Short mmCIF file of C-alpha atoms in Angstrom, two decimals:
data_model
loop_
_atom_site.label_atom_id
_atom_site.label_comp_id
_atom_site.label_asym_id
_atom_site.label_seq_id
_atom_site.Cartn_x
_atom_site.Cartn_y
_atom_site.Cartn_z
CA GLU A 1 -18.73 -12.48 104.38
CA ASN A 2 -18.33 -9.01 103.25
CA PRO A 3 -21.32 -7.01 103.27
CA ARG A 4 -21.99 -5.17 100.08
CA PRO A 5 -21.62 -1.50 100.17
CA PRO A 6 -24.87 0.26 99.94
CA THR A 7 -25.75 1.44 96.45
CA ARG A 8 -27.18 4.77 95.79
CA SER A 9 -30.06 5.10 93.57
CA VAL A 10 -29.56 7.90 91.01
CA PRO A 11 -32.52 8.87 88.98
CA GLU A 12 -31.96 8.38 85.29
CA GLU A 13 -31.66 11.66 83.34
CA PRO A 14 -32.72 12.15 79.75
CA LEU A 15 -29.77 12.40 77.38
CA GLY A 16 -28.56 15.94 76.58
CA LYS A 17 -30.23 17.65 79.56
CA ASP A 18 -27.34 17.55 81.94
CA ILE A 19 -24.30 18.46 79.86
CA LEU A 20 -24.40 20.81 76.90
CA TYR A 21 -21.79 20.29 74.28
CA ILE A 22 -19.68 23.24 73.26
CA LYS A 23 -20.75 24.53 69.85
CA GLU A 24 -18.14 26.11 67.66
CA ASP A 25 -20.74 27.75 65.39
CA ILE A 26 -24.06 28.97 66.63
CA GLY A 27 -25.70 28.53 63.20
CA THR A 28 -28.17 30.94 61.73
CA LEU A 29 -30.40 32.86 64.02
CA HIS A 30 -33.99 33.57 63.19
CA ARG A 31 -36.44 35.66 64.99
CA LYS A 32 -39.17 33.71 66.53
CA GLY A 33 -42.18 33.71 64.21
CA GLU A 34 -40.17 34.74 61.11
CA TYR A 35 -41.06 32.55 58.15
CA LEU A 36 -39.73 32.39 54.61
CA PHE A 37 -43.09 33.14 53.03
CA ASN A 38 -43.13 36.48 54.86
CA ASN A 39 -39.77 37.52 53.39
CA ARG A 40 -40.23 40.22 50.70
CA PHE A 41 -37.08 39.21 48.83
CA PHE A 42 -38.29 35.62 48.64
CA ILE A 43 -41.70 36.67 47.39
CA SER A 44 -40.23 38.96 44.72
CA LEU A 45 -37.91 36.16 43.63
CA GLN A 46 -40.94 34.04 42.75
CA VAL A 47 -41.63 36.34 39.78
CA VAL A 48 -38.35 35.39 38.07
CA PRO A 49 -39.42 31.89 36.91
CA LEU A 50 -42.66 33.33 35.59
CA LEU A 51 -40.79 36.00 33.61
CA LEU A 52 -38.37 33.41 32.24
CA PHE A 53 -41.29 31.25 31.16
CA PHE A 54 -42.95 34.12 29.29
CA LEU A 55 -39.66 35.16 27.66
CA ALA A 56 -39.10 31.60 26.45
CA TRP A 57 -42.68 31.35 25.25
CA PHE A 58 -42.52 34.61 23.27
CA GLY A 59 -39.13 33.62 21.87
CA TYR A 60 -40.57 30.30 20.74
CA LYS A 61 -43.57 32.04 19.13
CA GLU A 62 -41.28 34.46 17.28
CA MET A 63 -39.01 31.67 16.02
CA ASN A 64 -42.06 29.70 14.91
CA ARG A 65 -43.44 32.73 13.08
CA LEU A 66 -40.10 33.34 11.35
CA GLN A 67 -40.04 29.73 10.16
CA THR A 68 -43.63 29.55 9.00
CA ASP A 69 -44.50 33.08 7.83
CA THR A 70 -42.19 33.79 4.88
CA ARG A 71 -43.69 37.23 4.22
CA TYR A 72 -42.93 38.32 7.78
CA ALA A 73 -39.44 36.82 7.69
CA ARG A 74 -38.62 38.53 4.37
CA GLN A 75 -39.87 41.90 5.59
CA LEU A 76 -37.85 41.55 8.76
CA SER A 77 -34.64 40.67 6.92
CA ALA A 78 -35.02 43.35 4.21
CA PRO A 79 -33.36 46.23 6.12
CA ARG A 80 -30.39 44.08 7.16
CA LYS A 81 -29.81 42.92 3.57
CA ALA A 82 -30.18 46.48 2.30
CA LYS A 83 -27.62 47.77 4.80
CA ALA A 84 -25.15 45.08 3.71
CA GLY A 85 -25.76 46.02 0.05
CA ILE A 86 -25.19 49.71 0.78
CA LEU A 87 -21.91 48.95 2.56
CA LYS A 88 -20.81 46.81 -0.39
CA ALA A 89 -21.75 49.58 -2.83
CA GLN A 90 -19.78 52.06 -0.73
CA GLN A 91 -16.68 49.88 -1.13
CA TYR A 92 -17.07 49.87 -4.92
CA LEU A 93 -17.65 53.63 -4.88
CA ASP A 94 -14.38 54.10 -2.98
CA ARG A 95 -12.56 51.93 -5.55
CA GLY A 96 -14.20 53.76 -8.46
CA ASP A 97 -15.62 50.56 -9.97
CA VAL A 98 -18.66 52.08 -11.72
CA LYS A 99 -20.24 48.99 -13.30
CA THR A 100 -19.98 46.84 -10.19
CA PHE A 101 -21.22 49.74 -8.06
CA TYR A 102 -24.40 50.05 -10.11
CA ASP A 103 -24.81 46.26 -10.25
CA VAL A 104 -24.76 46.21 -6.45
CA LEU A 105 -27.15 49.18 -6.25
CA PHE A 106 -29.58 47.49 -8.62
CA THR A 107 -29.38 44.15 -6.82
CA THR A 108 -29.81 45.81 -3.41
CA LEU A 109 -32.85 47.74 -4.61
CA GLN A 110 -34.33 44.66 -6.27
CA GLU A 111 -33.87 42.44 -3.22
CA TYR A 112 -35.11 45.08 -0.79
CA LEU A 113 -38.28 45.76 -2.75
CA GLY A 114 -38.82 42.05 -3.41
CA ASP A 115 -38.61 41.32 0.31
CA LYS A 116 -40.75 44.30 1.30
CA LEU A 117 -43.47 43.59 -1.28
CA HIS A 118 -43.18 39.81 -1.05
CA LEU A 119 -42.38 39.40 -4.75
CA ALA A 120 -39.69 37.46 -6.53
CA SER A 121 -36.60 39.70 -6.29
CA GLN A 122 -35.26 38.90 -9.76
CA GLY A 123 -38.57 39.90 -11.34
CA ILE A 124 -38.53 43.42 -9.90
CA THR A 125 -38.33 46.00 -12.67
CA SER A 126 -39.50 49.58 -13.02
CA SER A 127 -42.79 48.46 -14.59
CA VAL A 128 -43.49 45.96 -11.79
CA ILE A 129 -42.72 48.60 -9.17
CA ASP A 130 -44.97 51.11 -10.90
CA GLU A 131 -47.75 48.54 -11.00
CA HIS A 132 -47.47 47.43 -7.35
CA LEU A 133 -46.72 50.71 -5.61
CA LYS A 134 -49.34 52.97 -7.19
CA ASP A 135 -52.07 51.13 -5.27
CA ARG A 136 -50.23 51.48 -1.96
CA ASN A 137 -50.29 55.28 -1.72
CA VAL A 138 -46.55 55.75 -2.19
CA PRO A 139 -45.81 59.46 -2.75
CA ALA A 140 -45.10 60.48 -6.34
CA GLY A 141 -41.66 61.81 -5.36
CA VAL A 142 -40.59 58.41 -4.02
CA LEU A 143 -42.02 56.62 -7.07
CA ASN A 144 -40.15 59.00 -9.39
CA ALA A 145 -36.91 58.50 -7.43
CA LEU A 146 -37.37 54.73 -7.68
CA LEU A 147 -38.02 54.80 -11.41
CA GLU A 148 -35.08 57.18 -11.92
CA MET A 149 -32.87 54.83 -9.92
CA PHE A 150 -33.83 51.86 -12.10
CA LYS A 151 -33.20 53.89 -15.30
CA GLU A 152 -29.84 55.11 -14.06
CA CYS A 153 -28.73 51.60 -13.06
CA ASP A 154 -29.81 50.20 -16.44
CA MET A 155 -28.05 53.00 -18.37
CA VAL A 156 -24.75 52.49 -16.60
CA ARG A 157 -24.92 48.70 -16.60
CA TYR A 158 -25.96 48.20 -20.23
CA ALA A 159 -25.28 51.44 -22.14
CA SER A 160 -21.85 52.15 -20.66
CA ALA A 161 -22.82 55.66 -19.63
CA GLY A 162 -19.95 57.66 -18.19
CA VAL A 163 -20.56 58.46 -14.54
CA GLY A 164 -18.28 60.22 -12.08
CA LYS A 165 -17.81 59.62 -8.38
CA GLU A 166 -20.06 62.54 -7.48
CA GLN A 167 -22.96 61.05 -9.47
CA MET A 168 -22.27 57.68 -7.79
CA ARG A 169 -22.51 59.36 -4.36
CA VAL A 170 -25.83 60.96 -5.36
CA SER A 171 -27.14 57.56 -6.49
CA LEU A 172 -26.09 55.93 -3.23
CA ARG A 173 -27.72 58.72 -1.22
CA ARG A 174 -30.92 58.34 -3.28
CA LEU A 175 -30.96 54.58 -2.58
CA GLU A 176 -30.55 55.24 1.15
CA GLU A 177 -33.40 57.78 1.08
CA ILE A 178 -35.70 55.36 -0.75
CA ILE A 179 -34.98 52.57 1.71
CA ASP A 180 -35.36 54.98 4.63
CA HIS A 181 -38.78 56.07 3.32
CA PHE A 182 -39.99 52.47 3.06
CA GLN A 183 -38.68 51.68 6.54
CA ARG A 184 -40.46 54.65 8.12
CA ASN A 185 -43.71 54.21 6.20
CA ARG A 186 -45.64 51.02 6.03
CA VAL A 187 -46.07 49.88 2.43
#
């Protein structure tokens, strides 16, 4: 009988201690003891969600106020409507269409004052303006310009008064000054 060759006893090694595999990429290196919560960029980035939350919250509040507070919404939209009316009037001035020009001026003034004073726009006349603005400390010069504007618009629209382009330019400038005064001063 053949004797068995002697066997050697090799101690069992834990896996991965003897042979290291070749790494193609060493990965990201971090200093020992460096943590994410100590990173200044990371900490400053935590403010962004908070800012976004507050922006969304204020935006929601503003939209809600615009939908529920008609006085506020009308006062906010008044300058935009007035600017559109002035541009439209300028087009009719360039064409020389006197009646339509003064119709647009009158409508623009009516709507602007109606929105600013929170009154029905179609009901705005010189007497209503006189009644509502005297109590609000509007300067006499502005009140006179307003009343003059209403008279001029009514004369041209209903009495067929002859008006040249220069007078139309003066009327448009007066309307712009009136609107500018009300925008700068709280009424």
